Amino acid sequence: NKTKMVIRSDTHKAKGKVGFNEISFEDENGREEIYVHAEKDRNEKVNHNHTERIDNNWVQSVGHNKAIEVTNNHDEVIGGNMTLSVGPSGIGSIVNAAFTKLTAGISGVAKGLGLPALFNPGEGNMGLFVEKNKSETVGLVSADQIGVGRYFTVGQTFEVSSGSSIAFTAEEKLTESVGKIRLIEAGEEFTVSVGPVRISANAKGELYLDAPKIFINGSELVDVKSRKIKLN
């Protein structure tokens, strides 16, 4: 071949199918390529800097496990969109299993990246899909700042627990809707306050209604029971 140079060595004393290590250079115009094949392991050791620049697409496919450990800082910037899928159902959505068995590698996959999609949400979007469980542990503080809205949809149970305090603030409106039972428990004191109106209850068994004006309207019945009723 006038446009290709191959450096190849076969596996020594191989039985059955003979493996090989290879570095090849294709110089045909429009098909230039450097191809590397390692029959078993490939290792790199760099004592100082390692840089890579890919002007078009980059695809990685790992058949088993992948680990990254960075002693100092790790920065990533995604100019378009990012999708992270965790779980076996996503396997094969980028690299078809047939490509992983090719001796020539998965170069054909890179050519298909970046093609226009039917649904294009624009740039700056991130999607996270976890098939089963997701856990997050933060040693000190976790803060979220959201420009427009945040929505939760939970199939069964939603719990919030705090070792000290929980605060909700709404500048205009806070709405709760409960289909069956709404239970509020306070160990020492419970207070509802609206302007000068105050309703409070405490663990001593005392209930206080404090307001400039109090109206009680029972369309059918008002039933008050006590050993003693004192009206001022």
Short mmCIF file of C-alpha atoms in Angstrom, two decimals, residues 146-150:
data_model
loop_
_atom_site.label_atom_id
_atom_site.label_comp_id
_atom_site.label_asym_id
_atom_site.label_seq_id
_atom_site.Cartn_x
_atom_site.Cartn_y
_atom_site.Cartn_z
CA ILE A 146 -32.63 28.64 40.80
CA GLY A 147 -33.74 31.43 38.49
CA VAL A 148 -37.37 30.46 37.84
CA GLY A 149 -38.82 27.27 39.35
CA ARG A 150 -38.08 23.99 41.08
#
